[in-house]
XYZ file of C-alpha atoms in Angstrom:
415
model
C -7.608 -7.417 0.267
C -7.573 -4.521 2.748
C -10.287 -1.865 2.827
C -9.245 1.725 3.482
C -11.166 4.868 4.352
C -11.762 7.741 1.937
C -8.684 9.715 0.930
C -9.656 12.946 2.706
C -10.739 10.997 5.788
C -7.301 9.383 5.958
C -5.539 12.695 5.347
C -7.454 14.289 8.219
C -5.795 11.926 10.699
C -2.432 11.609 8.921
C -1.823 15.352 8.633
C -2.839 16.106 12.227
C 0.176 17.684 13.937
C 2.400 17.397 10.854
C 4.842 20.276 10.411
C 5.582 19.576 6.729
C 4.742 16.910 4.145
C 6.925 16.600 1.021
C 5.052 16.522 -1.286
C 1.501 16.580 0.061
C -0.113 15.984 -3.328
C 2.003 12.835 -3.796
C 0.727 11.541 -0.441
C -2.852 12.095 -1.590
C -2.113 10.192 -4.800
C -0.361 7.342 -2.958
C -3.353 6.963 -0.604
C -5.713 6.868 -3.590
C -3.560 4.194 -5.264
C -3.570 2.174 -2.054
C -7.373 2.369 -1.856
C -7.765 1.339 -5.496
C -5.394 -1.630 -5.245
C -6.189 -2.714 -1.686
C -2.433 -2.825 -1.009
C -1.415 -0.960 2.151
C 1.288 1.683 2.052
C 4.590 0.950 3.808
C 5.314 3.497 6.531
C 8.624 3.687 8.368
C 10.086 5.555 11.323
C 13.604 4.805 12.511
C 15.032 5.063 16.015
C 18.685 4.678 16.947
C 18.883 2.907 20.335
C 21.384 5.374 21.833
C 19.714 5.399 25.273
C 17.876 2.696 27.224
C 14.504 4.412 27.514
C 12.006 6.207 25.318
C 10.407 9.473 26.437
C 7.262 11.260 25.273
C 9.245 13.154 22.643
C 9.979 9.841 20.890
C 6.319 8.870 20.968
C 5.279 11.703 18.640
C 6.517 9.625 15.693
C 5.334 6.342 17.201
C 1.834 7.764 17.634
C 1.857 8.940 14.029
C 2.826 5.387 13.042
C -0.231 4.235 14.998
C -2.442 6.588 13.002
C -1.285 4.920 9.781
C -1.768 1.538 11.452
C -5.326 2.431 12.450
C -6.001 3.272 8.793
C -4.870 -0.196 7.706
C -1.370 0.544 6.426
C 1.814 -1.420 7.174
C 4.030 0.274 9.749
C 7.699 -0.496 10.264
C 9.394 0.284 13.562
C 13.005 0.416 12.451
C 15.726 -0.008 15.057
C 18.909 1.645 13.788
C 21.360 -0.730 15.386
C 23.914 -0.108 12.608
C 23.353 3.634 12.213
C 23.750 3.928 16.004
C 27.371 2.861 15.510
C 27.861 6.128 13.609
C 25.634 8.360 15.710
C 23.218 10.831 14.151
C 25.053 14.167 13.728
C 21.760 16.093 13.616
C 21.930 19.108 15.907
C 25.432 18.231 17.079
C 28.443 20.509 17.047
C 30.788 17.690 18.030
C 31.155 14.061 16.965
C 29.043 11.667 19.026
C 30.770 9.278 21.374
C 30.510 5.811 19.800
C 28.427 3.119 21.504
C 29.442 -0.497 21.762
C 27.389 -3.176 19.999
C 26.474 -4.557 23.445
C 25.048 -1.190 24.576
C 23.094 -0.847 21.337
C 21.635 -4.360 21.583
C 20.656 -3.823 25.220
C 18.945 -0.517 24.448
C 17.168 -2.025 21.441
C 15.525 -4.646 23.639
C 14.074 -1.968 25.924
C 12.744 -0.070 22.883
C 10.918 -3.190 21.703
C 9.382 -3.654 25.141
C 8.171 -0.039 25.294
C 6.947 0.687 21.760
C 4.028 -1.742 21.962
C 2.399 0.435 24.570
C 1.329 2.435 21.508
C 1.585 0.181 18.460
C -0.268 -3.072 17.788
C 2.331 -5.800 18.256
C 0.643 -8.151 15.803
C 0.492 -5.558 13.019
C 3.958 -4.016 13.370
C 7.084 -4.958 11.458
C 10.123 -4.599 13.707
C 13.271 -4.411 11.628
C 16.957 -3.753 12.277
C 18.994 -1.889 9.674
C 21.928 -4.186 10.320
C 19.945 -6.650 8.160
C 21.104 -4.792 5.038
C 23.758 -2.285 6.111
C 26.052 -4.906 7.616
C 25.880 -6.872 4.359
C 26.961 -4.009 2.111
C 30.665 -4.736 2.465
C 33.455 -2.447 1.315
C 32.321 -2.294 -2.319
C 28.731 -1.591 -1.284
C 29.738 1.267 1.009
C 31.869 2.809 -1.767
C 28.940 2.506 -4.172
C 26.628 4.142 -1.629
C 29.096 6.968 -0.937
C 29.334 7.628 -4.692
C 25.643 8.623 -4.737
C 26.284 11.949 -2.976
C 28.805 14.769 -3.283
C 30.766 16.612 -0.632
C 29.018 19.862 -1.572
C 25.647 18.175 -0.961
C 26.759 17.091 2.498
C 28.033 20.558 3.370
C 24.616 21.983 2.506
C 23.428 20.269 5.674
C 23.092 22.976 8.305
C 24.953 21.088 11.043
C 27.939 20.311 8.823
C 27.952 23.782 7.269
C 28.147 25.485 10.667
C 30.906 23.188 11.861
C 32.854 23.652 8.635
C 32.575 27.462 8.847
C 33.635 27.379 12.502
C 36.578 25.116 11.593
C 35.277 22.456 13.961
C 36.089 18.809 13.155
C 33.711 16.753 11.005
C 34.567 13.064 10.907
C 34.178 11.371 7.530
C 32.053 8.594 9.028
C 29.446 11.188 10.137
C 28.796 11.996 6.479
C 27.839 8.369 5.932
C 24.899 8.723 8.331
C 22.423 10.414 5.940
C 23.366 7.885 3.240
C 22.845 4.953 5.600
C 19.453 6.281 6.733
C 18.474 6.953 3.139
C 19.463 3.428 2.147
C 17.066 2.107 4.804
C 14.210 3.471 2.692
C 15.580 1.733 -0.400
C 15.912 -1.594 1.417
C 12.404 -1.379 2.874
C 10.776 0.110 -0.261
C 9.031 2.736 1.866
C 6.077 4.796 0.694
C 6.291 7.222 3.615
C 9.035 7.984 6.124
C 8.362 9.862 9.347
C 10.811 12.078 11.179
C 11.198 15.279 13.140
C 11.805 18.580 11.387
C 15.455 18.350 12.430
C 15.742 15.200 10.273
C 14.802 16.878 6.989
C 18.196 16.397 5.311
C 18.296 12.679 6.182
C 14.690 12.117 5.106
C 15.169 13.807 1.748
C 18.274 11.698 1.164
C 15.972 8.676 1.283
C 13.902 10.154 -1.557
C 17.048 10.803 -3.587
C 18.459 7.290 -3.147
C 15.104 5.674 -3.976
C 14.887 7.757 -7.140
C 18.387 6.633 -8.174
C 17.399 3.028 -7.443
C 14.360 3.280 -9.721
C 11.800 3.274 -6.886
C 9.007 5.815 -6.456
C 10.478 8.347 -4.001
C 8.966 8.168 -0.543
C 6.784 10.908 0.892
C 8.419 12.655 3.832
C 6.183 13.541 6.799
C 7.839 15.666 9.455
C 6.498 16.341 12.923
C 7.420 19.326 15.097
C 10.051 19.052 17.788
C 8.357 18.550 21.162
C 9.555 20.915 23.868
C 10.202 19.438 27.270
C 8.908 20.523 30.669
C 10.857 23.784 30.493
C 8.790 24.775 27.455
C 11.921 25.914 25.633
C 14.313 23.155 24.688
C 13.706 19.876 22.872
C 12.582 17.137 25.243
C 15.714 15.286 26.293
C 16.702 13.198 29.270
C 20.163 14.785 29.213
C 18.517 18.217 29.687
C 16.394 16.979 32.578
C 13.149 18.108 30.925
C 11.797 14.767 29.725
C 8.945 12.483 30.746
C 9.911 8.829 30.328
C 7.173 6.482 29.168
C 8.206 3.963 31.824
C 8.043 6.470 34.683
C 5.626 5.650 37.531
C 2.069 6.916 36.914
C 2.129 9.484 39.732
C 5.428 10.940 38.553
C 4.262 11.087 34.929
C 0.978 12.725 35.935
C 2.701 15.297 38.141
C 5.165 16.288 35.437
C 2.364 16.715 32.891
C 0.487 18.947 35.323
C 3.559 21.210 35.474
C 3.400 21.910 31.716
C 2.409 25.471 30.842
C -1.139 26.144 29.604
C 0.237 27.199 26.218
C 2.379 24.091 25.745
C -0.529 21.888 26.872
C -2.235 22.305 23.490
C 0.848 21.166 21.604
C 0.964 18.091 23.855
C -2.698 17.446 23.039
C -1.904 17.624 19.322
C 1.231 15.487 19.324
C 0.679 13.076 22.215
C -2.988 12.081 21.882
C -5.230 10.527 19.250
C -7.800 13.327 19.432
C -8.665 14.832 16.058
C -7.717 18.451 15.393
C -11.413 19.432 15.422
C -11.824 17.968 18.920
C -8.818 19.874 20.235
C -10.060 23.085 18.605
C -13.434 22.632 20.289
C -11.754 22.177 23.679
C -9.677 25.335 23.192
C -12.864 27.222 22.329
C -14.448 26.003 25.587
C -11.439 27.260 27.559
C -11.563 30.612 25.758
C -15.296 30.891 26.504
C -14.762 30.078 30.177
C -16.862 26.902 30.133
C -13.781 24.700 30.682
C -11.065 25.622 33.183
C -7.507 25.267 31.780
C -6.613 23.218 34.864
C -9.349 20.697 34.043
C -8.157 20.497 30.434
C -4.662 19.757 31.718
C -5.981 17.095 34.088
C -7.756 15.449 31.167
C -4.501 15.482 29.181
C -2.467 14.021 32.038
C -5.059 11.307 32.684
C -5.193 10.365 29.006
C -1.433 10.038 28.635
C -0.983 8.084 31.878
C -3.841 5.809 30.771
C -2.075 5.160 27.457
C 1.163 4.051 29.073
C -0.178 2.418 32.223
C -3.923 1.855 32.793
C -7.178 3.621 33.598
C -6.893 2.608 37.251
C -3.329 3.945 37.416
C -4.433 7.238 35.827
C -7.318 7.633 38.297
C -5.037 6.887 41.249
C -2.396 9.347 39.994
C -5.045 12.073 39.587
C -6.371 11.454 43.090
C -2.863 11.473 44.545
C -2.033 14.727 42.769
C -5.242 16.366 44.003
C -4.469 15.384 47.585
C -0.885 16.557 47.326
C -1.387 19.885 45.590
C -4.991 20.969 45.855
C -6.080 19.809 49.281
C -2.939 21.329 50.793
C -4.166 24.895 50.366
C -2.666 25.555 46.954
C -5.239 27.143 44.676
C -6.023 25.471 41.346
C -5.425 28.737 39.544
C -2.170 29.527 41.363
C 0.316 31.032 38.905
C 3.103 28.843 37.586
C 6.584 30.324 37.862
C 9.506 28.794 36.001
C 12.794 29.113 37.879
C 16.191 27.890 36.770
C 18.244 25.932 39.261
C 21.322 27.682 37.881
C 20.124 31.100 39.148
C 22.883 32.728 41.195
C 22.543 32.080 44.889
C 19.767 29.488 44.585
C 21.223 25.965 44.424
C 24.059 25.377 46.876
C 24.653 21.795 45.742
C 22.819 19.365 43.423
C 19.261 18.909 44.664
C 19.469 21.500 47.484
C 18.193 25.086 47.114
C 18.066 28.112 49.423
C 14.409 28.569 50.344
C 14.590 32.312 51.174
C 16.077 32.977 47.739
C 13.403 30.817 46.122
C 10.601 32.694 47.906
C 12.057 35.963 46.631
C 12.404 34.669 43.045
C 8.847 33.305 43.143
C 7.524 36.756 44.100
C 6.223 35.699 47.515
C 8.733 37.830 49.424
C 10.296 41.165 48.531
C 13.702 40.104 49.799
C 15.546 37.126 51.242
C 15.489 38.937 54.591
C 11.685 39.082 54.578
C 11.537 35.426 53.484
C 13.819 34.422 56.373
C 11.589 36.254 58.861
C 8.476 34.586 57.467
C 10.100 31.182 57.760
C 10.871 31.879 61.412
C 7.229 32.911 61.898
C 6.095 29.537 60.506
C 4.230 31.347 57.700
C 5.663 29.347 54.792
C 4.282 26.090 53.368
C 6.024 23.822 50.865
C 3.697 21.299 49.202
C 1.175 21.977 51.967
C 3.589 21.373 54.834
C 4.694 24.172 57.150
C 8.457 24.567 57.055
C 11.011 26.656 58.924
C 14.242 25.251 57.453
C 16.139 27.523 55.077
C 17.221 24.704 52.778
C 14.888 22.890 50.400
C 16.011 19.407 49.404
C 15.002 17.077 46.571
C 14.746 19.719 43.858
C 15.474 18.707 40.264
C 14.934 20.054 36.768
C 11.579 18.962 35.393
C 9.993 18.737 38.835
C 7.776 21.245 40.612
C 6.951 22.466 44.094
C 3.953 24.325 45.550
C 4.809 27.342 47.752
C 2.542 29.373 50.004
C 3.354 32.428 52.089
C 0.385 33.873 53.893
C -2.486 34.125 51.402
C -0.257 34.028 48.319
C 0.613 30.780 46.582
C 2.519 29.808 43.457
C 3.586 26.610 41.772
C 7.287 26.637 40.919
C 8.379 24.608 37.916
C 12.085 23.801 37.938
C 13.996 24.226 34.700
C 17.648 23.547 34.031
């Protein structure tokens, strides 16, 4: 029989970083029941393998699974190989392009290889929803579809907007929330995790469990994690993501480009530190006893250590220091976010006009002045003197250190 910590002690870790829990009191009761019986709760998070790699945005839910795992509960990493055939319509204004079964299977294998960088392999149930969805058959699908109405589906924000705009909604897309909800019935989940954008799908699981005679699951939603641009949801397609399989130095460098404000959200959602520990660190920064740059270094080291190793994190930190700090770029240099789509900046993918960049970064009053300074050999890029007017190798999510005379800035590229 398992032994679990006190209810409030468990809630302290479980609720850390949660945006909404429906209903919170039911979660407290379910934890108490689990403690009394010694039977662990069943916790599920589902991932459709629509791309070959996971990024840090995906790990917010995986890390929350780990918190439940650390408390002794049963966690289920659900691979949505059947729901991926539909494609989650969440946040979409057009129907997703369907994936082949071969693409889905290939992506699923990479997910399995990556997820155990966070979860305990021996204590994790890995399931595929094809186990039950593919066995439903025609009659089963009709029976499932009968459990919801068209008006219910059109209450979903994505569908409602598309319907009002007279944009196409394929019938099979409306099966997605039902299929995801049925996952919870098949797995008899106590808690399902998801992002705030998944609220409709998650609540459908509660509804279908109730109709099946099961205790409805508790829904725990986490915030959407912004990417390196600090604005949009982390996504590889937007070029603002940090992949968990990226080389240590690249991962470290990208984390160091995150804004000071966003850093604290990364601490909350991407580390195992308790909320009280993060609050204490913020207080130190506010009091001036901890430099924000050092706090960010600690964050970057911790995340690289999680996905690689302590040695890799130390080497990445040393490499970054040599590249950006020992090349005459001040630690407290301001960070400037610049879009590659700014008129007159990028002449072709990966190549930007340096005089225009110097003007946008506030180091020169005009492109004419910037051109003169380049000719005078007064401009450094990542610590190297440069006279060329074109800067190559730029990409959204990356960063570059600029210096003109005594002024320096760190430019963070956004899409």
